[in-house]
Amino acid sequence: MKKFYLLTYGCQMNESDSDIIRQALTQNNYQETYFREEADYFILNTCSIRERAVRRVVGQIHDLQQHRRQKPELKIAVGGCVTQLEGKDLAEKVSGIDLICGTSNFHRLPEFLEELSGTNKPLIRLEDPTISKQNDLPVKNGGHRHSTCFLPIMRGCDNFCAYCVVPYSRGREISYQHAKIIEQINILRDLGQQDITLVGQNVNSYQDGDVNFAGLLRTAAATGIPRIRFITSHPRDMSREIIDVVAERPNLCPRFHLPLQSGSDKILGRMNRHYDRKKYLATARYIRATIPGSFLSTDIIVGFPGETEEDFQQTIELMKEIRFDLSYMFKFSSRPGTKAHKMTDDVSAAEKQRRLEIIIATQNELSKLQNDRFLEKAVEVLVEGPSKKRATEMMGRTEQGLTVIFKGDNSWRGKMIPVRITETYIGTLKGEALIA
Ligand code: SF4
């Protein structure tokens, strides 16, 4: 049996795509290996959101060339957003790639890998022209490595935020059919899946006929899957109706990822985000007021072109006011082909670094404060397995997605266990199981 090693960069959409790769290959007599030296096929699922990510991929391919000296038959396949953007040019820029695959035809990888045995030239299989159809939701009945199963409900994005390459790499937004998604959730439930994450670049704008995202959440909750999450939301499209549905249904997890990007209206306008700080704050307050145990995470970019100290201070002010539970924080890096690439990158590298360090320190304080809310409280933990450090300790997650470590045994894997939280840290909680 041929073995493949799969390396995934980037967001949950890429994780979801990698599940499709894994499923397609394992169902066609390929076996996944976690050791590179065993692999017959090395598959890189790439991300192009940051400039560094592209360089990292190029570095990986160079490293693999060394590895190929020991194993000449090794085949290297590269897929995902970098290939979608660079296209066949990638094969010319980086030698040694055997297959270039787009973001929407991963389910055909077994067929493409077969084709490789008959040629020495790089194969280019960038886009499946039939994929833009709304009913092409790839069927998932296995393949996911994470405790949550990422289930795509849409593809692409129409928003064209000034700094982002996704609309160019993943194309225009399409929502998959509501009936197909529910059928898929039922399949996963019957397979014993307890936690699923509905994924899309902007899930709040989901629309299939007269079913909007709140409608989809209602029917998804009715399937009885114990935990349903979703990512990513857009502050412009996050409605009170969506928040109310999450508040009403106990199996819709109270976790919201709502990328703020900047607290300055001037910068939000330049970023083409279509909301202002007032609208964002009103939504965040409504989430906090309607769902007391809610977890609110965000993305922040510092040093966007034109960002002054005053703009930056407005971001910090808003972070403190909202008390984000978690932030993913980045320095602006210009991506060719985007609107921001034409702007003057006028914040120096040193200043970007200084601002980044300040918001990281701010967020660490906020995360600790937010986690302290759970001290001495009992929470339901879905157990994922032994912790990385000790076999006698188990690791699981709360409905907010927080990691909890506690003493227990492996027979609890996959079960919901009540745990009393006794210690809190920036990224983890520790506790004691409330069962013998
Ligand atoms: S909403 Fe904006 S940041 Fe998100 S994927 Fe679309 S263009 Fe990119």
PDB file of N, CA, C and O in Angstrom, residues 21-62:
ATOM      1  N   ILE A  21      -8.787  15.386   1.248  1.00  0.00           N
ATOM      2  CA  ILE A  21      -7.639  14.659   0.668  1.00  0.00           C
ATOM      3  C   ILE A  21      -7.472  13.315   1.373  1.00  0.00           C
ATOM      4  O   ILE A  21      -7.353  12.258   0.749  1.00  0.00           O
ATOM      5  N   ARG A  22      -7.478  13.395   2.710  1.00  0.00           N
ATOM      6  CA  ARG A  22      -7.251  12.188   3.525  1.00  0.00           C
ATOM      7  C   ARG A  22      -8.323  11.138   3.230  1.00  0.00           C
ATOM      8  O   ARG A  22      -8.042   9.967   3.035  1.00  0.00           O
ATOM      9  N   GLN A  23      -9.553  11.597   3.192  1.00  0.00           N
ATOM     10  CA  GLN A  23     -10.664  10.678   2.926  1.00  0.00           C
ATOM     11  C   GLN A  23     -10.540  10.058   1.530  1.00  0.00           C
ATOM     12  O   GLN A  23     -10.662   8.839   1.369  1.00  0.00           O
ATOM     13  N   ALA A  24     -10.268  10.901   0.528  1.00  0.00           N
ATOM     14  CA  ALA A  24     -10.185  10.392  -0.858  1.00  0.00           C
ATOM     15  C   ALA A  24      -9.064   9.362  -0.974  1.00  0.00           C
ATOM     16  O   ALA A  24      -9.233   8.309  -1.604  1.00  0.00           O
ATOM     17  N   LEU A  25      -7.924   9.633  -0.361  1.00  0.00           N
ATOM     18  CA  LEU A  25      -6.788   8.719  -0.516  1.00  0.00           C
ATOM     19  C   LEU A  25      -6.960   7.439   0.297  1.00  0.00           C
ATOM     20  O   LEU A  25      -6.700   6.341  -0.201  1.00  0.00           O
ATOM     21  N   THR A  26      -7.413   7.580   1.550  1.00  0.00           N
ATOM     22  CA  THR A  26      -7.531   6.363   2.374  1.00  0.00           C
ATOM     23  C   THR A  26      -8.623   5.432   1.832  1.00  0.00           C
ATOM     24  O   THR A  26      -8.548   4.227   1.999  1.00  0.00           O
ATOM     25  N   GLN A  27      -9.612   6.005   1.156  1.00  0.00           N
ATOM     26  CA  GLN A  27     -10.649   5.156   0.574  1.00  0.00           C
ATOM     27  C   GLN A  27     -10.216   4.566  -0.775  1.00  0.00           C
ATOM     28  O   GLN A  27     -10.959   3.841  -1.412  1.00  0.00           O
ATOM     29  N   ASN A  28      -9.033   4.918  -1.215  1.00  0.00           N
ATOM     30  CA  ASN A  28      -8.519   4.380  -2.483  1.00  0.00           C
ATOM     31  C   ASN A  28      -7.174   3.692  -2.290  1.00  0.00           C
ATOM     32  O   ASN A  28      -6.261   3.831  -3.124  1.00  0.00           O
ATOM     33  N   ASN A  29      -7.055   3.005  -1.142  1.00  0.00           N
ATOM     34  CA  ASN A  29      -5.879   2.160  -0.886  1.00  0.00           C
ATOM     35  C   ASN A  29      -4.571   2.893  -0.671  1.00  0.00           C
ATOM     36  O   ASN A  29      -3.505   2.356  -0.976  1.00  0.00           O
ATOM     37  N   TYR A  30      -4.634   4.122  -0.207  1.00  0.00           N
ATOM     38  CA  TYR A  30      -3.422   4.814   0.230  1.00  0.00           C
ATOM     39  C   TYR A  30      -3.482   4.872   1.752  1.00  0.00           C
ATOM     40  O   TYR A  30      -4.566   4.938   2.336  1.00  0.00           O
ATOM     41  N   GLN A  31      -2.309   4.895   2.366  1.00  0.00           N
ATOM     42  CA  GLN A  31      -2.271   4.933   3.827  1.00  0.00           C
ATOM     43  C   GLN A  31      -1.542   6.198   4.275  1.00  0.00           C
ATOM     44  O   GLN A  31      -0.494   6.537   3.721  1.00  0.00           O
ATOM     45  N   GLU A  32      -2.109   6.873   5.275  1.00  0.00           N
ATOM     46  CA  GLU A  32      -1.431   8.078   5.771  1.00  0.00           C
ATOM     47  C   GLU A  32      -0.283   7.683   6.699  1.00  0.00           C
ATOM     48  O   GLU A  32      -0.406   6.760   7.496  1.00  0.00           O
ATOM     49  N   THR A  33       0.846   8.370   6.564  1.00  0.00           N
ATOM     50  CA  THR A  33       1.948   8.163   7.510  1.00  0.00           C
ATOM     51  C   THR A  33       2.291   9.502   8.144  1.00  0.00           C
ATOM     52  O   THR A  33       2.116  10.560   7.531  1.00  0.00           O
ATOM     53  N   TYR A  34       2.762   9.442   9.396  1.00  0.00           N
ATOM     54  CA  TYR A  34       3.180  10.669  10.075  1.00  0.00           C
ATOM     55  C   TYR A  34       4.700  10.785  10.095  1.00  0.00           C
ATOM     56  O   TYR A  34       5.249  11.619  10.783  1.00  0.00           O
ATOM     57  N   PHE A  35       5.364   9.899   9.328  1.00  0.00           N
ATOM     58  CA  PHE A  35       6.832   9.934   9.226  1.00  0.00           C
ATOM     59  C   PHE A  35       7.199  10.222   7.772  1.00  0.00           C
ATOM     60  O   PHE A  35       6.907   9.421   6.884  1.00  0.00           O
ATOM     61  N   ARG A  36       7.878  11.336   7.576  1.00  0.00           N
ATOM     62  CA  ARG A  36       8.202  11.752   6.199  1.00  0.00           C
ATOM     63  C   ARG A  36       8.987  10.703   5.433  1.00  0.00           C
ATOM     64  O   ARG A  36       8.779  10.499   4.241  1.00  0.00           O
ATOM     65  N   GLU A  37       9.936  10.051   6.156  1.00  0.00           N
ATOM     66  CA  GLU A  37      10.816   9.123   5.444  1.00  0.00           C
ATOM     67  C   GLU A  37      10.065   7.901   4.904  1.00  0.00           C
ATOM     68  O   GLU A  37      10.546   7.220   4.004  1.00  0.00           O
ATOM     69  N   GLU A  38       8.867   7.643   5.437  1.00  0.00           N
ATOM     70  CA  GLU A  38       8.085   6.496   4.937  1.00  0.00           C
ATOM     71  C   GLU A  38       7.269   6.838   3.696  1.00  0.00           C
ATOM     72  O   GLU A  38       6.730   5.962   3.023  1.00  0.00           O
ATOM     73  N   ALA A  39       7.137   8.136   3.423  1.00  0.00           N
ATOM     74  CA  ALA A  39       6.144   8.558   2.421  1.00  0.00           C
ATOM     75  C   ALA A  39       6.564   8.250   0.984  1.00  0.00           C
ATOM     76  O   ALA A  39       7.721   8.424   0.610  1.00  0.00           O
ATOM     77  N   ASP A  40       5.593   7.783   0.190  1.00  0.00           N
ATOM     78  CA  ASP A  40       5.777   7.669  -1.259  1.00  0.00           C
ATOM     79  C   ASP A  40       5.294   8.952  -1.934  1.00  0.00           C
ATOM     80  O   ASP A  40       5.731   9.290  -3.025  1.00  0.00           O
ATOM     81  N   TYR A  41       4.340   9.614  -1.269  1.00  0.00           N
ATOM     82  CA  TYR A  41       3.803  10.874  -1.788  1.00  0.00           C
ATOM     83  C   TYR A  41       3.845  11.906  -0.671  1.00  0.00           C
ATOM     84  O   TYR A  41       3.397  11.632   0.445  1.00  0.00           O
ATOM     85  N   PHE A  42       4.367  13.060  -0.976  1.00  0.00           N
ATOM     86  CA  PHE A  42       4.376  14.148  -0.005  1.00  0.00           C
ATOM     87  C   PHE A  42       3.395  15.197  -0.534  1.00  0.00           C
ATOM     88  O   PHE A  42       3.554  15.711  -1.641  1.00  0.00           O
ATOM     89  N   ILE A  43       2.370  15.503   0.261  1.00  0.00           N
ATOM     90  CA  ILE A  43       1.346  16.442  -0.216  1.00  0.00           C
ATOM     91  C   ILE A  43       1.363  17.687   0.661  1.00  0.00           C
ATOM     92  O   ILE A  43       1.222  17.602   1.879  1.00  0.00           O
ATOM     93  N   LEU A  44       1.556  18.820   0.023  1.00  0.00           N
ATOM     94  CA  LEU A  44       1.561  20.102   0.745  1.00  0.00           C
ATOM     95  C   LEU A  44       0.276  20.840   0.419  1.00  0.00           C
ATOM     96  O   LEU A  44       0.018  21.146  -0.749  1.00  0.00           O
ATOM     97  N   ASN A  45      -0.525  21.117   1.444  1.00  0.00           N
ATOM     98  CA  ASN A  45      -1.723  21.932   1.233  1.00  0.00           C
ATOM     99  C   ASN A  45      -1.386  23.343   1.710  1.00  0.00           C
ATOM    100  O   ASN A  45      -1.248  23.588   2.903  1.00  0.00           O
ATOM    101  N   THR A  46      -1.246  24.261   0.779  1.00  0.00           N
ATOM    102  CA  THR A  46      -0.604  25.547   1.071  1.00  0.00           C
ATOM    103  C   THR A  46      -1.584  26.667   1.405  1.00  0.00           C
ATOM    104  O   THR A  46      -2.780  26.590   1.094  1.00  0.00           O
ATOM    105  N   CYS A  47      -1.027  27.713   2.001  1.00  0.00           N
ATOM    106  CA  CYS A  47      -1.797  28.915   2.345  1.00  0.00           C
ATOM    107  C   CYS A  47      -1.048  30.119   1.794  1.00  0.00           C
ATOM    108  O   CYS A  47       0.175  30.166   1.855  1.00  0.00           O
ATOM    109  N   SER A  48      -1.789  31.086   1.282  1.00  0.00           N
ATOM    110  CA  SER A  48      -1.096  32.241   0.707  1.00  0.00           C
ATOM    111  C   SER A  48      -1.423  33.531   1.435  1.00  0.00           C
ATOM    112  O   SER A  48      -1.141  34.609   0.956  1.00  0.00           O
ATOM    113  N   ILE A  49      -2.025  33.413   2.619  1.00  0.00           N
ATOM    114  CA  ILE A  49      -2.526  34.619   3.273  1.00  0.00           C
ATOM    115  C   ILE A  49      -1.385  35.542   3.710  1.00  0.00           C
ATOM    116  O   ILE A  49      -1.523  36.740   3.716  1.00  0.00           O
ATOM    117  N   ARG A  50      -0.254  34.953   4.093  1.00  0.00           N
ATOM    118  CA  ARG A  50       0.887  35.785   4.498  1.00  0.00           C
ATOM    119  C   ARG A  50       2.054  35.490   3.567  1.00  0.00           C
ATOM    120  O   ARG A  50       2.230  34.360   3.106  1.00  0.00           O
ATOM    121  N   GLU A  51       2.865  36.514   3.385  1.00  0.00           N
ATOM    122  CA  GLU A  51       4.005  36.388   2.483  1.00  0.00           C
ATOM    123  C   GLU A  51       4.944  35.270   2.961  1.00  0.00           C
ATOM    124  O   GLU A  51       5.448  34.480   2.188  1.00  0.00           O
ATOM    125  N   ARG A  52       5.121  35.197   4.316  1.00  0.00           N
ATOM    126  CA  ARG A  52       6.035  34.219   4.885  1.00  0.00           C
ATOM    127  C   ARG A  52       5.596  32.782   4.541  1.00  0.00           C
ATOM    128  O   ARG A  52       6.403  31.900   4.369  1.00  0.00           O
ATOM    129  N   ALA A  53       4.266  32.599   4.451  1.00  0.00           N
ATOM    130  CA  ALA A  53       3.735  31.263   4.180  1.00  0.00           C
ATOM    131  C   ALA A  53       4.206  30.763   2.815  1.00  0.00           C
ATOM    132  O   ALA A  53       4.531  29.595   2.660  1.00  0.00           O
ATOM    133  N   VAL A  54       4.267  31.668   1.850  1.00  0.00           N
ATOM    134  CA  VAL A  54       4.719  31.273   0.512  1.00  0.00           C
ATOM    135  C   VAL A  54       6.188  30.847   0.575  1.00  0.00           C
ATOM    136  O   VAL A  54       6.578  29.809   0.040  1.00  0.00           O
ATOM    137  N   ARG A  55       6.972  31.669   1.300  1.00  0.00           N
ATOM    138  CA  ARG A  55       8.410  31.345   1.410  1.00  0.00           C
ATOM    139  C   ARG A  55       8.600  30.004   2.119  1.00  0.00           C
ATOM    140  O   ARG A  55       9.468  29.222   1.790  1.00  0.00           O
ATOM    141  N   ARG A  56       7.735  29.761   3.128  1.00  0.00           N
ATOM    142  CA  ARG A  56       7.832  28.513   3.892  1.00  0.00           C
ATOM    143  C   ARG A  56       7.588  27.306   2.972  1.00  0.00           C
ATOM    144  O   ARG A  56       8.262  26.296   3.053  1.00  0.00           O
ATOM    145  N   VAL A  57       6.647  27.453   2.074  1.00  0.00           N
ATOM    146  CA  VAL A  57       6.347  26.362   1.142  1.00  0.00           C
ATOM    147  C   VAL A  57       7.530  26.113   0.213  1.00  0.00           C
ATOM    148  O   VAL A  57       7.937  24.969  -0.006  1.00  0.00           O
ATOM    149  N   VAL A  58       8.087  27.192  -0.288  1.00  0.00           N
ATOM    150  CA  VAL A  58       9.240  27.052  -1.180  1.00  0.00           C
ATOM    151  C   VAL A  58      10.367  26.341  -0.426  1.00  0.00           C
ATOM    152  O   VAL A  58      11.016  25.431  -0.951  1.00  0.00           O
ATOM    153  N   GLY A  59      10.577  26.714   0.845  1.00  0.00           N
ATOM    154  CA  GLY A  59      11.608  26.070   1.674  1.00  0.00           C
ATOM    155  C   GLY A  59      11.328  24.587   1.850  1.00  0.00           C
ATOM    156  O   GLY A  59      12.245  23.747   1.756  1.00  0.00           O
ATOM    157  N   GLN A  60      10.071  24.247   2.083  1.00  0.00           N
ATOM    158  CA  GLN A  60       9.690  22.837   2.247  1.00  0.00           C
ATOM    159  C   GLN A  60      10.047  22.028   1.000  1.00  0.00           C
ATOM    160  O   GLN A  60      10.591  20.931   1.091  1.00  0.00           O
ATOM    161  N   ILE A  61       9.744  22.601  -0.153  1.00  0.00           N
ATOM    162  CA  ILE A  61       9.986  21.859  -1.398  1.00  0.00           C
ATOM    163  C   ILE A  61      11.495  21.659  -1.605  1.00  0.00           C
ATOM    164  O   ILE A  61      11.941  20.588  -2.009  1.00  0.00           O
ATOM    165  N   HIS A  62      12.278  22.668  -1.240  1.00  0.00           N
ATOM    166  CA  HIS A  62      13.738  22.510  -1.336  1.00  0.00           C
ATOM    167  C   HIS A  62      14.223  21.407  -0.393  1.00  0.00           C
ATOM    168  O   HIS A  62      15.051  20.580  -0.780  1.00  0.00           O
TER     169      HIS A  62
END
